[in-house]
Short mmCIF file of C-alpha atoms and ligand atoms in Angstrom, two decimals:
data_model
loop_
_atom_site.label_atom_id
_atom_site.label_comp_id
_atom_site.label_asym_id
_atom_site.label_seq_id
_atom_site.Cartn_x
_atom_site.Cartn_y
_atom_site.Cartn_z
CA MET A 1 -1.76 15.62 -15.18
CA SER A 2 -3.70 17.73 -12.69
CA GLU A 3 -2.38 18.26 -9.17
CA CYS A 4 -2.83 15.26 -6.84
CA THR A 5 -5.81 15.64 -4.50
CA HIS A 6 -4.93 12.36 -2.69
CA ASN A 7 -8.47 11.26 -3.32
CA CYS A 8 -8.32 8.51 -5.97
CA SER A 9 -12.08 8.11 -6.01
CA THR A 10 -12.56 11.56 -7.53
CA CYS A 11 -9.51 11.55 -9.82
CA SER A 12 -9.16 9.84 -13.19
CA SER A 13 -5.32 9.86 -13.43
CA ASN A 14 -3.47 6.58 -13.22
CA CYS A 15 -0.61 7.87 -11.12
CA GLY A 16 1.73 5.99 -8.77
CA SER A 17 -0.42 6.98 -5.85
CA ARG A 18 -3.46 5.18 -7.27
CA GLU A 19 -1.46 2.03 -8.00
CA LYS A 20 -0.05 2.02 -4.50
CA ASN A 21 -3.39 2.66 -2.84
CA SER A 22 -5.27 0.11 -4.87
CA LEU A 23 -3.08 -2.76 -3.66
CA MET A 24 -3.16 -1.75 -0.01
CA GLU A 25 -4.88 -4.37 2.17
CA GLN A 26 -7.23 -3.39 4.96
CA PRO A 27 -6.23 -4.61 8.41
CA HIS A 28 -8.64 -6.66 10.53
CA GLU A 29 -11.53 -4.49 11.74
CA LEU A 30 -10.47 -5.04 15.36
CA SER A 31 -6.82 -4.14 14.69
CA SER A 32 -5.21 -0.89 15.70
CA VAL A 33 -1.60 -0.30 14.62
CA LYS A 34 -0.18 3.21 14.83
CA HIS A 35 3.24 2.83 13.19
CA ILE A 36 4.72 0.15 10.95
CA ILE A 37 8.42 -0.19 10.12
CA GLY A 38 9.78 -2.71 7.65
CA VAL A 39 13.21 -4.19 8.29
CA VAL A 40 14.88 -5.17 5.02
CA SER A 41 18.20 -6.54 3.79
CA GLY A 42 19.79 -7.43 0.49
CA LYS A 43 20.45 -11.06 1.42
CA GLY A 44 19.89 -13.54 4.22
CA GLY A 45 22.12 -14.03 7.23
CA VAL A 46 23.07 -10.40 7.78
CA GLY A 47 21.12 -10.15 11.04
CA LYS A 48 17.83 -8.69 9.84
CA SER A 49 15.80 -10.86 12.23
CA ILE A 50 17.98 -10.14 15.24
CA VAL A 51 17.78 -6.41 14.47
CA THR A 52 13.97 -6.66 14.13
CA SER A 53 13.79 -8.44 17.50
CA MET A 54 16.10 -5.95 19.20
CA LEU A 55 14.21 -2.96 17.78
CA ALA A 56 10.94 -4.37 19.13
CA VAL A 57 12.50 -5.01 22.55
CA THR A 58 14.05 -1.53 22.67
CA MET A 59 10.79 0.22 21.73
CA GLN A 60 8.84 -1.94 24.21
CA ARG A 61 11.27 -0.83 26.93
CA LEU A 62 10.54 2.79 26.00
CA GLY A 63 6.96 2.09 27.00
CA TYR A 64 5.41 1.37 23.62
CA LYS A 65 3.26 -1.66 22.87
CA THR A 66 5.14 -3.38 20.07
CA ALA A 67 4.55 -6.25 17.68
CA ILE A 68 6.47 -8.21 15.08
CA LEU A 69 4.98 -9.53 11.87
CA ASP A 70 7.43 -12.18 10.66
CA ALA A 71 7.16 -11.95 6.89
CA ASP A 72 10.27 -14.05 6.39
CA ILE A 73 8.05 -17.05 5.74
CA THR A 74 10.74 -19.47 4.55
CA GLY A 75 13.28 -18.47 7.21
CA PRO A 76 11.19 -17.57 10.24
CA SER A 77 13.52 -17.01 13.18
CA ILE A 78 11.62 -14.49 15.32
CA PRO A 79 9.76 -16.95 17.65
CA LYS A 80 13.06 -18.70 18.41
CA ALA A 81 14.77 -15.47 19.50
CA PHE A 82 11.93 -14.89 21.98
CA GLY A 83 11.62 -18.54 23.06
CA LEU A 84 7.99 -18.30 21.97
CA LYS A 85 6.22 -21.63 21.61
CA LYS A 86 2.60 -20.67 22.28
CA PRO A 87 0.40 -21.45 19.29
CA VAL A 88 -1.63 -18.82 17.48
CA GLU A 89 -5.22 -18.82 18.72
CA GLY A 90 -8.29 -17.79 16.84
CA ASP A 91 -11.21 -18.81 14.73
CA ASP A 92 -12.89 -17.79 11.50
CA ASN A 93 -13.06 -14.22 12.81
CA GLY A 94 -9.33 -13.76 13.09
CA MET A 95 -6.03 -14.93 14.53
CA ILE A 96 -4.76 -13.77 17.92
CA PRO A 97 -0.96 -13.41 17.96
CA PRO A 98 0.80 -14.95 20.96
CA THR A 99 2.56 -12.56 23.32
CA THR A 100 6.12 -12.78 24.63
CA THR A 101 7.11 -12.45 28.29
CA SER A 102 7.52 -8.68 28.03
CA GLY A 103 4.30 -8.25 26.03
CA ILE A 104 5.38 -8.18 22.38
CA ASP A 105 2.76 -9.64 20.02
CA ILE A 106 4.22 -11.92 17.36
CA MET A 107 2.82 -13.55 14.27
CA SER A 108 5.02 -16.02 12.44
CA VAL A 109 4.49 -19.07 10.30
CA ASN A 110 6.51 -21.08 12.82
CA LEU A 111 3.75 -20.52 15.36
CA LEU A 112 1.27 -22.13 12.98
CA LEU A 113 3.31 -25.22 12.08
CA GLU A 114 2.89 -28.37 14.13
CA ASP A 115 6.57 -29.12 13.69
CA GLU A 116 8.70 -25.96 13.47
CA SER A 117 11.59 -27.89 11.93
CA ARG A 118 9.52 -28.67 8.83
CA PRO A 119 10.48 -26.43 5.93
CA VAL A 120 7.90 -24.22 4.30
CA VAL A 121 7.92 -25.44 0.70
CA TRP A 122 5.42 -23.08 -0.83
CA ARG A 123 5.39 -21.19 -4.08
CA GLY A 124 5.76 -17.41 -4.16
CA PRO A 125 2.06 -16.49 -4.46
CA VAL A 126 1.16 -18.69 -1.46
CA ILE A 127 3.92 -17.09 0.59
CA ALA A 128 2.82 -13.61 -0.43
CA GLY A 129 -0.79 -14.55 0.43
CA THR A 130 0.30 -15.71 3.88
CA VAL A 131 2.03 -12.41 4.55
CA LYS A 132 -1.12 -10.54 3.54
CA GLN A 133 -3.19 -12.73 5.88
CA PHE A 134 -0.83 -11.98 8.74
CA TRP A 135 -1.83 -8.38 8.19
CA THR A 136 -5.54 -8.74 7.33
CA ASN A 137 -6.65 -11.73 9.43
CA THR A 138 -4.65 -11.11 12.59
CA ILE A 139 -6.15 -9.04 15.37
CA TRP A 140 -3.33 -6.64 16.19
CA HIS A 141 -4.60 -5.12 19.40
CA ASP A 142 -3.59 -1.57 20.26
CA ILE A 143 -0.08 -1.65 18.79
CA ASP A 144 2.09 1.48 18.89
CA TYR A 145 4.96 0.12 16.77
CA MET A 146 4.90 -2.91 14.53
CA PHE A 147 8.15 -4.19 13.01
CA ILE A 148 8.02 -6.36 9.92
CA ASP A 149 10.84 -8.83 9.38
CA CYS A 150 10.82 -8.76 5.57
CA PRO A 151 12.28 -11.57 3.50
CA PRO A 152 15.68 -10.64 2.06
CA GLY A 153 16.04 -9.04 -1.36
CA THR A 154 13.62 -7.17 -3.56
CA GLY A 155 11.55 -10.10 -4.85
CA ASP A 156 7.90 -10.99 -4.82
CA VAL A 157 7.33 -11.14 -1.07
CA PRO A 158 9.13 -7.94 -0.03
CA LEU A 159 7.20 -6.27 -2.85
CA THR A 160 3.94 -7.63 -1.41
CA VAL A 161 4.86 -6.19 1.99
CA PHE A 162 5.67 -2.79 0.46
CA GLN A 163 2.48 -2.74 -1.62
CA SER A 164 -0.10 -4.18 0.72
CA ILE A 165 0.87 -3.01 4.21
CA PRO A 166 0.93 0.73 4.96
CA LEU A 167 4.55 1.08 6.06
CA ASP A 168 5.63 4.30 7.74
CA GLY A 169 9.22 3.61 6.74
CA ILE A 170 11.94 1.02 6.30
CA VAL A 171 15.24 0.30 7.99
CA ILE A 172 17.96 -1.31 5.87
CA VAL A 173 20.32 -3.81 7.52
CA SER A 174 23.64 -4.73 5.96
CA THR A 175 27.07 -6.01 6.91
CA PRO A 176 30.47 -4.56 5.97
CA GLN A 177 31.22 -7.35 3.51
CA ASP A 178 27.93 -6.88 1.71
CA LEU A 179 27.93 -4.99 -1.55
CA VAL A 180 26.43 -2.25 0.57
CA SER A 181 26.09 0.49 -1.98
CA MET A 182 24.29 -1.71 -4.50
CA ILE A 183 22.03 -3.30 -1.90
CA VAL A 184 21.12 0.01 -0.33
CA SER A 185 20.43 1.49 -3.74
CA LYS A 186 18.11 -1.40 -4.71
CA ALA A 187 16.17 -1.23 -1.44
CA ALA A 188 16.07 2.56 -1.56
CA ASN A 189 14.78 2.55 -5.15
CA MET A 190 12.07 0.06 -4.28
CA ALA A 191 11.01 2.18 -1.31
CA LYS A 192 11.05 5.30 -3.48
CA MET A 193 8.87 3.66 -6.12
CA MET A 194 6.34 2.87 -3.39
CA ASP A 195 6.75 6.28 -1.77
CA ILE A 196 8.00 4.83 1.53
CA PRO A 197 10.61 6.77 3.55
CA VAL A 198 13.92 5.13 4.42
CA TYR A 199 14.50 5.72 8.15
CA GLY A 200 18.14 4.78 7.85
CA LEU A 201 20.83 2.12 7.74
CA ILE A 202 22.01 -0.33 10.36
CA GLU A 203 25.39 -1.95 9.92
CA ASN A 204 25.50 -5.31 11.67
CA MET A 205 28.66 -7.29 12.47
CA SER A 206 30.59 -4.03 12.10
CA TYR A 207 33.45 -5.05 14.34
CA VAL A 208 34.47 -7.30 17.21
CA LYS A 209 35.49 -5.80 20.51
CA CYS A 210 38.64 -7.39 21.98
CA PRO A 211 37.56 -8.72 25.41
CA ASP A 212 40.99 -7.85 26.87
CA CYS A 213 41.87 -4.37 25.54
CA GLY A 214 38.50 -3.19 24.19
CA LYS A 215 39.98 -2.46 20.77
CA GLU A 216 37.53 -2.65 17.88
CA ILE A 217 38.72 -5.19 15.32
CA LYS A 218 37.22 -4.80 11.85
CA LEU A 219 36.82 -8.44 10.84
CA PHE A 220 35.56 -7.67 7.38
CA GLY A 221 37.83 -4.73 6.63
CA GLU A 222 36.99 -1.04 6.58
CA SER A 223 33.33 -0.21 6.56
CA HIS A 224 31.88 2.02 3.83
CA ILE A 225 28.57 2.55 5.57
CA ASP A 226 29.23 6.22 6.39
CA GLU A 227 29.93 7.04 2.74
CA VAL A 228 26.89 5.07 1.61
CA ALA A 229 24.67 6.79 4.19
CA GLU A 230 25.96 10.15 2.99
CA LYS A 231 25.60 9.27 -0.67
CA PHE A 232 21.93 8.40 -0.25
CA GLY A 233 21.24 11.02 2.41
CA PHE A 234 20.19 8.41 4.99
CA ASP A 235 20.84 8.36 8.73
CA LEU A 236 23.23 5.74 10.05
CA LEU A 237 21.06 4.35 12.84
CA ALA A 238 23.51 1.91 14.40
CA ARG A 239 26.70 -0.06 14.09
CA ILE A 240 26.31 -3.37 15.89
CA PRO A 241 29.38 -5.49 16.70
CA VAL A 242 29.64 -9.25 16.41
CA ASP A 243 28.62 -10.05 19.96
CA PRO A 244 28.70 -13.68 21.16
CA LYS A 245 26.25 -12.71 23.92
CA LEU A 246 23.68 -11.90 21.22
CA THR A 247 24.11 -15.28 19.54
CA ALA A 248 23.69 -17.00 22.91
CA LEU A 249 20.57 -14.97 23.75
CA VAL A 250 18.97 -15.83 20.42
CA ASP A 251 19.87 -19.51 20.79
CA LYS A 252 18.29 -19.62 24.24
CA GLY A 253 15.26 -17.56 23.26
CA TRP A 254 16.19 -14.82 25.71
CA ILE A 255 16.54 -11.76 23.46
CA GLU A 256 14.19 -9.87 25.80
CA ILE A 257 16.81 -9.79 28.55
CA MET A 258 19.55 -8.32 26.33
CA ASP A 259 21.61 -5.72 28.18
CA ASN A 260 23.11 -3.70 25.32
CA ASN A 261 22.19 -0.29 23.99
CA TYR A 262 23.13 -0.91 20.35
CA LEU A 263 19.78 0.29 19.04
CA ASP A 264 19.02 3.13 21.44
CA VAL A 265 19.74 5.84 18.85
CA ALA A 266 17.76 3.96 16.21
CA ALA A 267 14.81 3.65 18.58
CA GLN A 268 15.01 7.36 19.36
CA ILE A 269 14.92 8.23 15.66
CA ILE A 270 11.97 5.88 15.12
CA GLU A 271 10.20 7.40 18.12
CA ASN A 272 10.77 10.94 16.83
CA ARG A 273 9.52 10.01 13.38
CA GLY A 274 6.48 8.39 14.99
CA LYS A 275 5.73 11.45 17.12
CA SER A 276 6.05 13.82 14.18
CA SER A 277 3.59 11.76 12.10
CA ASN A 278 0.96 11.47 14.87
P1 ADP B 1 18.81 -12.77 8.81
O1 ADP B 1 17.49 -12.49 9.43
O2 ADP B 1 19.38 -11.59 8.09
O3 ADP B 1 18.82 -14.01 7.97
P2 ADP B 1 19.62 -13.46 11.51
O4 ADP B 1 19.15 -12.30 12.30
O5 ADP B 1 18.78 -14.70 11.57
O6 ADP B 1 19.87 -13.05 9.99
O7 ADP B 1 21.12 -13.75 11.96
C1 ADP B 1 21.83 -14.88 11.45
C2 ADP B 1 22.62 -15.51 12.59
O8 ADP B 1 23.66 -14.64 12.98
C3 ADP B 1 21.78 -15.78 13.84
O9 ADP B 1 22.21 -16.98 14.42
C4 ADP B 1 22.09 -14.61 14.74
O10 ADP B 1 21.96 -14.94 16.11
C5 ADP B 1 23.55 -14.31 14.38
N1 ADP B 1 23.88 -12.89 14.52
C6 ADP B 1 23.38 -11.88 13.81
N2 ADP B 1 23.93 -10.70 14.17
C7 ADP B 1 24.81 -10.98 15.15
C8 ADP B 1 25.70 -10.18 15.93
N3 ADP B 1 25.79 -8.87 15.77
N4 ADP B 1 26.48 -10.82 16.86
C9 ADP B 1 26.40 -12.16 17.01
N5 ADP B 1 25.57 -12.97 16.32
C10 ADP B 1 24.79 -12.38 15.38
#
């Protein structure tokens, strides 16, 4: 095979680059999104959505215009964390994502349903099509950093996200009791196949801090995240404790007033990566 010119229109080889490029979807013509980061996990309930929300809040506080595309169509929890109830506006020309109090644009299936408690009982291709439309038919106005809350696992819909949206990188969220090494290796392999960089790992529910003595109690036993990060050569972006304040903030829809710095280092790494790719 001749050397890649990165111009598929003048090359006859069927390499991975062509396959990846051919499935990429064009954003809406009025959209402008500088950086896109996918947040992935091996299974549900590990805190992927809360991490996505907190990353968006942290980057917004650094002065960047941020957005969240909630691709977790069957378990959409982003609008709830932000207390967002405004419906999506728009017409045949495109959808306008509602904006949270601090100015984060959000697109989620829950904002399109008349009754958010109704389950989304759709088959895989419909779900994947919806995710694509959130990218192609939404007018994402002047976004510096978009975070995508991917559905858990490495199935059809995460694959659609990886193939059709031009991700700058992914962040992998896991918990200590997860089969971390296996999950990280699956997500990392998928990202590698699509040529997407892994920005690093976030361990959620790492420990509980004793409110009296401040001691860190490892509820789920010793963490192996450092070894896993080293094994794969990834950065450990954060270790987030089980924090009842976080649960309460999400329940009340007040994640934007969180007062922790759990993701400051992660945000700095994302910012540096963003700057170096500008
Ligand atoms: P996922 O998106 O992986 O399914 P969520 O982000 O929806 O998981 O989190 C599942 C539940 O656990 C939510 O109610 C969330 O508020 C809670 N939760 C997640 N991480 C923490 C944490 N570090 N401390 C306290 N509650 C948490």
